[in-house]
Amino acid sequence: MKDTPTTELWRRFSENRIALFSLGIIIFLTLLAIAITLSNLHGTPWPMDPNLTNLQQKLCSPSSQHWLGTDHLGRDVFTRMLHGTSISLSVGFTAMLVSLVIGVTIGSIAGYCGGKIDQILMRCVDALLCFPTFFLILTAVALLGPSLWNIIVVMGLISWTGTARLVRGEFLVLRETEYVHAAYILGQHWLRLIIRHILPNAAAIILITAVLGIPEAILAEAGLSFLGFGVQPPQATWGNIIADGKTYLLDAWWLLLFPGMAILITALAFYLLGDGLSAATESRTAKN
Amino acid sequence: MLSFILRRLTLSCFLLFLISLISFFIMTLTPGSPYPWGEMNPKISPEVKAAFRKKFHLDRPLPEQYKLMISDLFTGKLRSMKDDLPVLQKILERLPATLALNITAIFLSLSFGTLLGIYGACHKDRWQDLLSSILVFCFIALPGFWISYLVVIALVKDVGIPFLGTHSYGIDFPNHLSLWLDRAWHIMLPALLLSLAGMATQSRYLRASLIEALQENYILTARAKGLSKTVILYQHALKNSLRSLITGAGMLLPGLISGAVIIESIFAYPGMGQLGYQAVLERDYPTLIALNFIVAALVLLGNLIADVLYAIVDPRVRLG
């Protein structure tokens, strides 16, 4: 039986144990985040309320009662980190989605149309690439006011340039292939041509940029939190647990170490997954 | 070559125009006022408010505001809304420290990145490669402020080595050499932390291009001639891959300045990143716009130099 491209890709991908392991971590974290969001919606935060303060037990070091210690208000760091998982991951996913939609749309239009439109769009991309991205995000979020949605939208609006460039490059190649010419001669509408015929063939590259975009957004949110412009307390994210704890960092190392490890491990898993995916697609094209 | 440079310079001017437009509109279209006092502060008389608005052209329509701001920027008359100092002076004061930090960081990124890349490519698909790959991905995945804090706690609190700021205070340096050594020492740690992400990109880039080069026919020929592995690697394969150093250096600049905002505030390093962060906090629009403009100009200049160097190093590349 001949493999379809997807099963072929999966077979090559699953030979890479590290990437598979990273995928496992990501699935686990996503399920955890979904479970916690559901428990919040239900009104019974699991395992307990992350904002439950207990001033008698503030800044406790890790113990059997508080696995990862407590912060300056006596809140349990482990619970806050669990709840932070859902916020941090959803910031990562949604910001990536926003930037992906913009990037793919602009990249496809530029690559498909070519000529003047391509020139104009790509010069805009060049201009945006000259900005230090994080600084631009910081400026926009600080001026608009740091709410969860502002952060997501601003990150999405600013970080689509890389995707647009990649998609454009892919479209410039695919546009000249015979099957696209054939579809064009058959009189297909340009939109259908893009969506049905060209985009699916650029899917691999889009998937990889999507996977690599998530940790970037998570890290950017953490950086914003550190500077005081991230998701605002009392809502917990990995970034603002560290930011809240930075005043006490000489006394309470656990406020710094564990959330940072969470960010590091999650971002690492996404990067390794992206690397595994790109290796799998490369070896597929190399074989063809 | 000359016509290429001229064309690129025209394009850069156009891009700078776009950049100034984007940053101007981000500033003006967002809610909130840039006044140094609260908008509804009853102690400020309407005359003072009107004078402030007139001074910074806030009473004009937006297109005119933009025009005046840009012409002020070029004539050096642009003043900060907070302390009324000329913006260019504020930025130029910080420029040497920023350049020193960023150039050191680029140097570290490229040199260590290259070493890691060579190491990975030589041991392709073996455990050494795996280990160095994971290490390199850790570099990108590290939150910059987190690792800086860990380092600061470990070195300042536990070991007691001072390295915050640009130089040690309260010490009379006997000669210039010791002063410069002290400065170099203070730059080293922030630059190293700043360079981690760039190091990772560079090493992945070099690893990929070196692996590709090692599969070329001329490498097979060299091997068939009985050349040693070292000679093949360093004299034949690496030469063709080293071009990536130049492109790498050109691409690193914007990322470094972003990272510097956080690293500089932790290490109390008086660079442009901190100036920008301060300006964001104070809503100091003229400083922000001038800063964005100058950074973008530096980036464009860096890219142009990289492209020209690329063409000089690799005669196959034709500019135009």
Coordinates of C-alpha atoms in Angstrom, one line a residue:
Chain A
M1 CA 0.0 0.0 0.0
K2 CA 1.3 3.4 -0.9
D3 CA 1.5 5.9 1.9
T4 CA -0.3 9.2 1.7
P5 CA 1.9 12.3 2.3
T6 CA 0.5 12.7 5.8
T7 CA 1.2 9.2 7.0
E8 CA 4.6 9.3 5.3
L9 CA 5.4 12.5 7.2
W10 CA 4.2 11.0 10.4
R11 CA 6.3 7.9 9.9
R12 CA 9.4 10.0 9.4
F13 CA 8.5 12.3 12.3
S14 CA 7.9 9.5 14.7
E15 CA 11.4 8.1 14.1
N16 CA 12.7 11.1 15.9
R17 CA 12.2 10.2 19.6
I18 CA 13.0 13.7 21.0
A19 CA 10.4 15.4 18.8
L20 CA 7.9 12.7 19.8
F21 CA 8.6 13.2 23.4
S22 CA 8.2 17.0 22.9
L23 CA 4.9 16.4 21.3
G24 CA 3.9 14.3 24.3
I25 CA 4.8 17.1 26.7
I26 CA 2.8 19.6 24.6
I27 CA -0.3 17.4 24.4
F28 CA -0.1 16.8 28.2
L29 CA 0.2 20.6 28.9
T30 CA -2.7 21.4 26.5
L31 CA -5.0 18.8 28.1
L32 CA -4.0 20.2 31.5
A33 CA -4.8 23.7 30.4
I34 CA -8.2 22.6 29.0
A35 CA -9.1 20.8 32.2
I36 CA -8.2 23.8 34.3
T37 CA -10.1 26.2 32.1
L38 CA -13.2 23.9 32.3
S39 CA -12.9 23.7 36.1
N40 CA -12.7 27.5 36.2
L41 CA -15.8 27.8 33.9
H42 CA -17.6 25.4 36.2
G43 CA -16.8 27.7 39.1
T44 CA -14.8 25.1 41.1
P45 CA -11.1 25.9 40.3
W46 CA -9.0 22.7 40.4
P47 CA -7.1 21.7 42.6
M48 CA -7.9 24.9 44.6
D49 CA -8.5 28.6 44.1
P50 CA -5.2 30.1 42.8
N51 CA -6.0 33.4 44.4
L52 CA -6.6 32.0 47.9
T53 CA -4.4 34.1 50.1
N54 CA -3.1 33.0 53.5
L55 CA -0.9 35.7 55.0
Q56 CA 0.2 33.4 57.9
Q57 CA 1.9 31.2 55.4
K58 CA 3.6 33.7 53.2
L59 CA 6.9 33.0 51.5
C60 CA 7.0 29.4 52.7
S61 CA 9.6 27.2 51.1
P62 CA 8.5 24.1 49.2
S63 CA 7.0 21.5 51.6
S64 CA 4.7 18.6 51.5
Q65 CA 1.8 21.0 52.0
H66 CA 2.8 23.5 49.4
W67 CA 4.8 21.6 46.8
L68 CA 6.5 24.6 45.2
G69 CA 6.2 27.0 48.2
T70 CA 4.0 30.0 48.6
D71 CA 4.4 33.6 47.4
H72 CA 4.3 37.0 49.3
L73 CA 0.5 36.7 49.8
G74 CA 0.6 33.1 50.9
R75 CA -0.8 31.8 47.6
D76 CA 0.2 28.3 46.6
V77 CA 2.8 28.6 43.8
F78 CA 2.0 25.1 42.4
T79 CA -1.7 26.0 42.0
R80 CA -0.9 29.3 40.4
M81 CA 1.5 27.7 38.0
L82 CA -1.2 25.2 37.0
H83 CA -3.6 28.0 36.3
G84 CA -0.8 30.0 34.6
T85 CA -0.4 27.1 32.2
S86 CA -3.8 27.7 30.7
I87 CA -3.2 31.5 30.3
S88 CA 0.3 31.2 29.0
L89 CA -0.6 28.5 26.5
S90 CA -3.7 30.3 25.3
V91 CA -1.7 33.5 24.9
G92 CA 0.8 31.5 22.8
F93 CA -1.8 29.7 20.7
T94 CA -4.1 32.7 20.0
A95 CA -1.2 35.2 19.3
M96 CA 0.2 32.6 16.9
L97 CA -3.2 32.2 15.2
V98 CA -3.6 35.9 14.7
S99 CA -0.2 36.3 13.3
L100 CA -0.6 33.2 11.1
V101 CA -3.9 34.4 9.6
I102 CA -2.4 37.8 8.7
G103 CA 0.9 36.3 7.6
V104 CA -0.6 33.6 5.4
T105 CA -3.1 36.1 3.8
I106 CA -0.5 38.7 3.0
G107 CA 2.1 36.2 2.0
S108 CA -0.3 34.4 -0.4
I109 CA -1.5 37.6 -1.9
A110 CA 2.0 38.9 -2.5
G111 CA 3.3 35.5 -3.8
Y112 CA 0.2 34.9 -6.0
C113 CA -0.2 38.3 -7.5
G114 CA 3.5 39.2 -7.9
G115 CA 4.4 42.4 -9.6
K116 CA 3.5 45.7 -8.0
I117 CA 1.3 44.3 -5.2
D118 CA 4.1 42.0 -4.2
Q119 CA 6.6 44.9 -4.2
I120 CA 4.4 47.1 -2.0
L121 CA 3.6 44.4 0.5
M122 CA 7.1 43.2 0.8
R123 CA 8.5 46.7 1.4
C124 CA 6.0 47.0 4.3
V125 CA 7.3 43.7 5.6
D126 CA 10.9 45.0 5.3
A127 CA 9.9 48.2 7.2
L128 CA 8.4 46.1 10.0
L129 CA 11.4 43.9 10.1
C130 CA 13.6 46.9 11.0
F131 CA 11.8 47.4 14.2
P132 CA 13.1 45.5 17.3
T133 CA 10.0 43.3 17.6
F134 CA 9.9 43.0 21.4
F135 CA 10.4 46.7 21.8
L136 CA 7.6 47.5 19.4
I137 CA 5.2 45.1 21.2
L138 CA 6.2 46.7 24.5
T139 CA 5.5 50.2 23.2
A140 CA 2.1 49.2 21.7
V141 CA 1.0 47.3 24.8
A142 CA 2.2 50.0 27.2
L143 CA 0.3 52.7 25.3
L144 CA -2.9 50.6 24.8
G145 CA -2.9 49.3 28.3
P146 CA -1.9 45.7 29.2
S147 CA -5.0 43.5 29.0
L148 CA -5.0 39.9 27.9
W149 CA -6.6 40.7 24.5
N150 CA -4.5 43.7 23.8
I151 CA -1.4 41.6 24.4
I152 CA -2.6 38.9 22.1
V153 CA -3.7 41.2 19.3
V154 CA -0.6 43.4 19.4
M155 CA 1.7 40.3 19.3
G156 CA -0.3 38.9 16.4
L157 CA -0.3 42.2 14.5
I158 CA 3.5 42.7 14.9
S159 CA 5.0 39.2 14.5
W160 CA 3.4 38.1 11.2
T161 CA 6.3 39.3 9.0
G162 CA 8.4 36.1 9.1
T163 CA 5.4 33.9 8.1
A164 CA 4.4 36.3 5.3
R165 CA 7.9 36.1 3.8
L166 CA 8.0 32.3 4.0
V167 CA 4.6 31.8 2.5
R168 CA 5.3 34.3 -0.2
G169 CA 8.5 32.4 -1.2
E170 CA 6.6 29.1 -1.2
F171 CA 3.9 30.6 -3.4
L172 CA 6.3 32.1 -5.9
V173 CA 7.6 28.5 -6.5
L174 CA 4.2 26.7 -6.4
R175 CA 2.6 29.3 -8.7
E176 CA 4.8 28.1 -11.6
T177 CA 4.1 24.4 -11.1
E178 CA 2.2 22.5 -13.8
Y179 CA -0.8 21.6 -11.8
V180 CA -1.5 25.2 -10.9
H181 CA -1.2 26.2 -14.5
A182 CA -3.6 23.4 -15.4
A183 CA -6.1 24.5 -12.8
Y184 CA -5.8 28.1 -14.0
I185 CA -6.4 27.0 -17.6
L186 CA -9.5 25.1 -16.5
G187 CA -10.8 28.5 -15.5
Q188 CA -10.7 28.1 -11.7
H189 CA -11.4 31.2 -9.6
W190 CA -8.2 32.7 -8.2
L191 CA -9.5 32.3 -4.6
R192 CA -10.2 28.6 -5.1
L193 CA -6.8 28.2 -6.9
I194 CA -5.1 29.6 -3.8
I195 CA -7.1 27.8 -1.2
R196 CA -7.6 24.4 -2.9
H197 CA -4.4 24.0 -4.9
I198 CA -1.6 26.1 -3.6
L199 CA -2.1 26.4 0.2
P200 CA -2.3 22.6 0.9
N201 CA 1.1 22.3 -0.7
A202 CA 2.5 25.0 1.5
A203 CA 0.9 23.4 4.6
A204 CA 4.1 21.9 5.9
I205 CA 6.0 25.2 6.0
I206 CA 3.0 26.9 7.6
L207 CA 2.7 24.2 10.2
I208 CA 6.3 24.6 11.1
T209 CA 6.1 28.4 11.4
A210 CA 3.0 28.0 13.5
V211 CA 4.7 25.6 15.9
L212 CA 7.7 28.0 16.2
G213 CA 5.5 31.0 16.7
I214 CA 3.9 29.7 19.9
P215 CA 7.0 29.7 22.2
E216 CA 7.9 33.1 20.8
A217 CA 4.6 34.5 22.0
I218 CA 4.9 32.7 25.4
L219 CA 8.4 34.1 25.9
A220 CA 7.4 37.6 24.8
E221 CA 4.5 37.5 27.3
A222 CA 6.9 36.5 30.0
G223 CA 9.2 39.4 29.1
L224 CA 6.3 41.8 29.1
S225 CA 5.2 40.5 32.5
F226 CA 8.7 41.1 33.8
L227 CA 8.6 44.7 32.7
G228 CA 5.1 45.1 34.2
F229 CA 3.1 45.1 31.0
G230 CA 2.1 41.5 30.8
V231 CA -1.2 39.8 31.8
Q232 CA -2.1 41.6 35.0
P233 CA -2.4 40.1 38.4
P234 CA -4.3 38.5 40.1
Q235 CA -4.6 36.4 36.9
A236 CA -1.6 34.1 37.1
T237 CA 0.8 33.4 34.2
W238 CA 4.3 31.9 34.4
G239 CA 5.8 35.3 33.6
N240 CA 4.0 37.3 36.2
I241 CA 4.6 34.8 39.0
I242 CA 8.3 35.5 38.4
A243 CA 7.6 39.2 38.1
D244 CA 5.7 39.3 41.3
G245 CA 8.4 37.3 43.0
K246 CA 11.3 39.4 41.8
T247 CA 11.1 41.7 44.9
Y248 CA 11.7 38.6 47.1
L249 CA 14.1 36.8 44.9
L250 CA 17.0 36.8 47.4
D251 CA 14.8 35.1 50.0
A252 CA 12.4 33.1 47.9
W253 CA 14.3 31.3 45.1
W254 CA 11.3 29.0 44.4
L255 CA 9.3 32.0 43.1
L256 CA 11.9 32.4 40.4
L257 CA 13.1 28.9 39.7
F258 CA 9.9 26.8 39.0
P259 CA 7.9 29.2 36.8
G260 CA 11.1 29.8 34.8
M261 CA 11.7 26.1 34.4
A262 CA 8.1 25.8 33.2
I263 CA 8.6 28.4 30.5
L264 CA 11.9 26.9 29.5
I265 CA 10.6 23.3 29.2
T266 CA 7.5 24.4 27.3
A267 CA 9.3 26.6 24.9
L268 CA 12.0 24.0 24.4
A269 CA 9.4 21.3 23.6
F270 CA 7.8 23.6 21.0
Y271 CA 11.2 24.4 19.4
L272 CA 12.2 20.7 19.3
L273 CA 8.9 19.8 17.9
G274 CA 9.3 22.4 15.2
D275 CA 12.8 21.1 14.5
G276 CA 11.6 17.5 14.2
L277 CA 8.8 18.6 11.8
S278 CA 11.1 20.5 9.6
A279 CA 13.6 17.6 9.5
A280 CA 10.8 15.2 8.6
T281 CA 9.5 17.4 5.7
E282 CA 13.1 18.0 4.5
S283 CA 13.9 14.3 4.3
R284 CA 10.6 13.8 2.5
T285 CA 11.4 16.3 -0.2
A286 CA 15.0 15.1 -0.3
K287 CA 13.7 11.6 -1.1
N288 CA 11.4 12.7 -3.8
Chain B
M1 CA 28.3 47.9 -7.1
L2 CA 27.9 51.7 -6.8
S3 CA 24.6 51.7 -8.5
F4 CA 23.4 48.9 -6.2
I5 CA 24.5 50.8 -3.1
L6 CA 22.7 53.9 -4.4
R7 CA 19.5 52.0 -5.1
R8 CA 19.6 50.4 -1.7
L9 CA 20.1 53.8 -0.1
T10 CA 17.0 55.2 -1.9
L11 CA 15.0 52.2 -0.8
S12 CA 16.3 52.6 2.8
C13 CA 15.1 56.2 2.8
F14 CA 11.7 55.0 1.7
L15 CA 11.7 52.4 4.4
L16 CA 12.7 54.9 7.0
F17 CA 9.8 57.1 5.9
L18 CA 7.4 54.1 6.4
I19 CA 9.0 53.3 9.8
S20 CA 8.6 56.8 11.0
L21 CA 5.0 56.8 9.8
I22 CA 4.2 53.5 11.6
S23 CA 5.8 54.6 14.9
F24 CA 4.2 58.0 14.7
F25 CA 0.7 56.5 14.3
I26 CA 1.3 53.9 17.0
M27 CA 2.0 56.8 19.4
T28 CA -0.7 59.2 18.4
L29 CA -3.6 56.8 17.7
T30 CA -3.4 55.0 21.1
P31 CA -5.5 56.4 23.9
G32 CA -3.9 58.5 26.7
S33 CA -2.2 61.8 26.8
P34 CA 1.5 62.5 26.8
Y35 CA 1.3 65.4 29.3
P36 CA 3.8 65.3 32.1
W37 CA 0.9 66.0 34.5
G38 CA -2.5 64.3 34.9
E39 CA -4.9 65.3 32.2
M40 CA -7.5 66.5 34.7
N41 CA -5.1 68.0 37.2
P42 CA -6.9 71.1 38.5
K43 CA -3.7 72.8 39.6
I44 CA -2.5 73.2 36.0
S45 CA -3.9 76.4 34.5
P46 CA -5.3 76.3 30.9
E47 CA -2.6 78.6 29.8
V48 CA 0.2 76.2 30.8
K49 CA -1.6 73.4 29.0
A50 CA -2.0 75.5 25.9
A51 CA 1.6 76.5 26.0
F52 CA 2.7 72.8 26.3
R53 CA 0.4 71.9 23.4
K54 CA 1.8 74.7 21.3
K55 CA 5.4 73.9 22.1
F56 CA 5.1 70.3 21.0
H57 CA 2.7 71.1 18.1
L58 CA -0.1 69.1 19.7
D59 CA -2.6 71.8 18.6
R60 CA -2.0 71.1 14.9
P61 CA -3.7 68.5 12.8
L62 CA -2.0 65.1 12.7
P63 CA -0.3 65.3 9.2
E64 CA 1.3 68.6 10.2
Q65 CA 2.3 67.2 13.6
Y66 CA 4.1 64.4 11.7
K67 CA 5.8 66.8 9.3
L68 CA 7.0 69.1 12.1
M69 CA 8.2 66.2 14.2
I70 CA 10.3 64.7 11.4
S71 CA 11.8 68.1 10.4
D72 CA 12.6 68.7 14.0
L73 CA 14.3 65.3 14.2
F74 CA 16.6 66.1 11.3
T75 CA 17.4 69.6 12.5
G76 CA 18.1 68.3 16.0
K77 CA 15.5 70.5 17.5
L78 CA 13.3 67.6 18.7
R79 CA 13.0 67.8 22.5
S80 CA 11.9 65.3 25.1
M81 CA 8.4 66.0 26.5
K82 CA 9.5 65.1 30.0
D83 CA 12.8 66.8 30.7
D84 CA 13.0 69.1 27.7
L85 CA 16.5 67.9 26.8
P86 CA 17.2 67.6 23.1
V87 CA 16.4 64.0 22.1
L88 CA 19.4 63.5 19.9
Q89 CA 21.7 64.5 22.8
K90 CA 20.0 61.9 25.0
I91 CA 20.4 59.2 22.5
L92 CA 24.0 60.1 21.5
E93 CA 25.0 59.9 25.2
R94 CA 23.8 56.3 25.2
L95 CA 25.1 55.3 21.8
P96 CA 28.7 54.3 22.7
A97 CA 27.5 52.0 25.5
T98 CA 24.9 50.4 23.3
L99 CA 27.2 49.9 20.5
A100 CA 29.9 48.4 22.8
L101 CA 27.3 46.0 24.3
N102 CA 25.8 45.0 20.9
I103 CA 29.0 44.5 19.0
T104 CA 30.4 42.4 21.8
A105 CA 27.2 40.3 21.8
I106 CA 27.3 39.9 18.0
F107 CA 30.9 38.8 18.2
L108 CA 30.1 36.3 20.9
S109 CA 27.1 35.0 19.0
L110 CA 29.0 34.5 15.8
S111 CA 32.1 32.9 17.3
F112 CA 30.5 30.5 19.7
G113 CA 27.6 29.9 17.3
T114 CA 30.1 28.9 14.6
L115 CA 32.0 26.6 17.0
L116 CA 28.7 24.9 18.0
G117 CA 27.6 24.6 14.4
I118 CA 30.9 23.0 13.3
Y119 CA 30.7 20.6 16.3
G120 CA 27.1 19.6 15.4
A121 CA 27.8 19.1 11.7
C122 CA 30.9 17.0 12.4
H123 CA 29.0 14.7 14.6
K124 CA 25.8 14.7 12.6
D125 CA 23.1 12.4 14.0
R126 CA 25.3 11.1 16.8
W127 CA 24.8 11.8 20.5
Q128 CA 27.2 14.8 20.5
D129 CA 25.0 16.4 17.8
L130 CA 21.9 15.6 19.7
L131 CA 23.3 17.1 22.9
S132 CA 24.6 20.3 21.3
S133 CA 21.2 20.7 19.4
I134 CA 19.3 20.5 22.6
L135 CA 21.7 22.9 24.3
V136 CA 21.3 25.3 21.4
F137 CA 17.5 25.1 21.6
C138 CA 17.7 25.8 25.3
F139 CA 19.5 29.0 24.5
I140 CA 16.5 30.2 22.4
A141 CA 13.9 28.9 24.9
L142 CA 15.5 30.6 27.9
P143 CA 13.5 33.6 29.1
G144 CA 16.3 36.2 29.1
F145 CA 15.3 38.0 32.3
W146 CA 15.0 34.7 34.2
I147 CA 18.5 33.4 33.4
S148 CA 19.9 36.9 34.1
Y149 CA 18.3 36.9 37.5
L150 CA 19.7 33.4 38.2
V151 CA 23.2 34.6 37.2
V152 CA 22.9 37.8 39.2
I153 CA 21.8 35.9 42.3
A154 CA 24.5 33.3 41.9
L155 CA 27.4 35.6 41.2
V156 CA 26.5 38.8 43.1
K157 CA 24.9 37.3 46.2
D158 CA 26.7 34.0 46.6
V159 CA 30.1 34.6 45.1
G160 CA 30.2 38.4 45.5
I161 CA 31.6 39.4 42.2
P162 CA 30.5 42.9 41.2
F163 CA 29.6 43.5 37.6
L164 CA 26.6 45.8 37.4
G165 CA 26.7 49.1 35.5
T166 CA 29.5 50.0 33.1
H167 CA 32.4 50.3 35.4
S168 CA 33.3 49.9 39.1
Y169 CA 32.5 52.9 41.3
G170 CA 34.7 54.4 43.9
I171 CA 38.0 53.1 42.5
D172 CA 40.8 55.3 41.1
F173 CA 42.2 53.4 38.2
P174 CA 46.0 53.7 38.0
N175 CA 46.1 53.7 34.2
H176 CA 43.9 53.5 31.1
L177 CA 44.5 49.8 30.7
S178 CA 43.0 48.9 34.0
L179 CA 40.0 51.2 33.3
W180 CA 39.4 49.5 30.0
L181 CA 39.8 46.0 31.5
D182 CA 37.2 47.0 34.2
R183 CA 34.8 48.1 31.5
A184 CA 35.4 45.0 29.4
W185 CA 34.7 42.9 32.5
H186 CA 31.4 44.7 33.1
I187 CA 30.3 44.3 29.5
M188 CA 31.1 40.6 29.3
L189 CA 28.2 39.1 31.3
P190 CA 25.3 41.1 29.8
A191 CA 26.8 40.6 26.4
L192 CA 27.0 36.9 26.9
L193 CA 23.4 36.6 28.1
L194 CA 22.3 38.9 25.2
S195 CA 24.1 36.7 22.7
L196 CA 22.6 33.4 23.6
A197 CA 19.6 33.6 21.1
G198 CA 21.8 34.8 18.3
M199 CA 24.3 32.1 19.1
A200 CA 21.6 29.5 18.7
T201 CA 20.4 30.9 15.3
Q202 CA 23.9 31.1 14.0
S203 CA 24.9 27.6 15.0
R204 CA 21.7 26.0 13.5
Y205 CA 22.3 28.0 10.3
L206 CA 26.0 27.0 10.0
R207 CA 25.2 23.4 10.9
A208 CA 22.7 23.1 8.1
S209 CA 24.9 24.7 5.5
L210 CA 28.0 22.8 6.6
I211 CA 26.1 19.4 6.4
E212 CA 25.0 20.4 2.9
A213 CA 28.5 21.4 1.9
L214 CA 29.9 18.1 3.2
Q215 CA 27.7 16.2 0.8
E216 CA 29.0 18.1 -2.3
N217 CA 31.1 16.4 -5.0
Y218 CA 34.2 18.5 -4.3
I219 CA 34.3 17.1 -0.8
L220 CA 34.2 13.6 -2.3
T221 CA 37.1 14.5 -4.6
A222 CA 39.1 16.0 -1.7
R223 CA 38.5 12.8 0.3
A224 CA 39.5 10.6 -2.7
K225 CA 42.7 12.6 -2.9
G226 CA 43.5 11.4 0.6
L227 CA 43.3 14.8 2.3
S228 CA 42.9 14.7 6.1
K229 CA 39.6 15.3 7.7
T230 CA 40.7 18.6 9.3
V231 CA 41.9 20.0 6.0
I232 CA 38.7 19.0 4.2
L233 CA 36.5 20.5 7.0
Y234 CA 38.3 23.7 7.5
Q235 CA 39.8 24.5 4.1
H236 CA 37.1 23.1 1.8
A237 CA 33.7 22.8 3.4
L238 CA 33.8 25.6 6.0
K239 CA 35.0 28.3 3.6
N240 CA 31.8 28.0 1.6
S241 CA 29.6 28.0 4.7
L242 CA 31.3 30.9 6.4
R243 CA 29.3 33.3 4.3
S244 CA 26.5 32.6 6.7
L245 CA 28.4 34.6 9.3
I246 CA 27.9 37.8 7.3
T247 CA 24.1 37.3 6.8
G248 CA 23.9 36.2 10.4
A249 CA 25.5 39.4 11.7
G250 CA 23.1 41.5 9.6
M251 CA 20.1 39.7 10.9
L252 CA 21.1 39.8 14.6
L253 CA 20.8 43.5 15.2
P254 CA 17.1 44.1 15.7
G255 CA 16.8 41.1 18.0
L256 CA 19.7 42.2 20.1
I257 CA 18.2 45.6 20.7
S258 CA 14.9 44.0 21.8
G259 CA 16.7 41.7 24.2
A260 CA 18.7 44.7 25.5
V261 CA 15.6 46.3 27.0
I262 CA 15.4 43.6 29.6
I263 CA 19.1 42.7 30.1
E264 CA 20.1 46.4 30.4
S265 CA 17.5 47.0 33.1
I266 CA 18.7 44.0 35.1
F267 CA 22.4 44.8 34.8
A268 CA 21.8 48.6 35.3
Y269 CA 23.6 49.1 32.0
P270 CA 22.9 52.6 30.6
G271 CA 22.2 51.8 27.0
M272 CA 19.5 52.7 24.5
G273 CA 17.2 49.8 25.6
Q274 CA 16.8 51.4 29.0
L275 CA 16.3 54.8 27.5
G276 CA 13.5 53.3 25.4
Y277 CA 11.9 51.5 28.3
Q278 CA 11.9 54.8 30.3
A279 CA 10.4 56.6 27.4
V280 CA 7.6 54.0 27.1
L281 CA 6.9 54.4 30.8
E282 CA 6.7 58.1 30.6
R283 CA 4.9 58.2 27.2
D284 CA 7.7 60.4 25.9
Y285 CA 6.7 60.4 22.2
P286 CA 9.5 62.4 20.7
T287 CA 12.1 60.2 22.3
L288 CA 10.3 57.0 21.2
I289 CA 10.0 58.1 17.6
A290 CA 13.6 59.3 17.4
L291 CA 14.8 56.0 19.0
N292 CA 12.8 53.9 16.6
F293 CA 14.1 55.9 13.7
I294 CA 17.8 55.7 14.8
V295 CA 17.6 51.9 15.5
A296 CA 15.9 51.3 12.2
A297 CA 18.6 53.3 10.4
L298 CA 21.3 51.3 12.2
V299 CA 19.6 48.0 11.1
L300 CA 19.3 49.1 7.5
L301 CA 22.9 50.2 7.5
G302 CA 23.9 46.9 9.0
N303 CA 22.0 45.0 6.3
L304 CA 23.5 47.1 3.5
I305 CA 27.0 46.4 4.8
A306 CA 26.3 42.7 5.1
D307 CA 25.0 42.5 1.5
V308 CA 28.1 44.4 0.1
L309 CA 30.5 42.2 2.2
Y310 CA 28.7 39.2 1.0
A311 CA 29.2 40.1 -2.6
I312 CA 32.9 40.9 -2.0
V313 CA 33.5 37.5 -0.3
D314 CA 31.5 35.4 -2.7
P315 CA 32.3 36.4 -6.3
R316 CA 29.3 34.3 -7.6
V317 CA 26.9 36.8 -6.0
R318 CA 26.0 39.6 -8.3
L319 CA 24.5 42.7 -6.8
G320 CA 21.8 44.5 -8.8

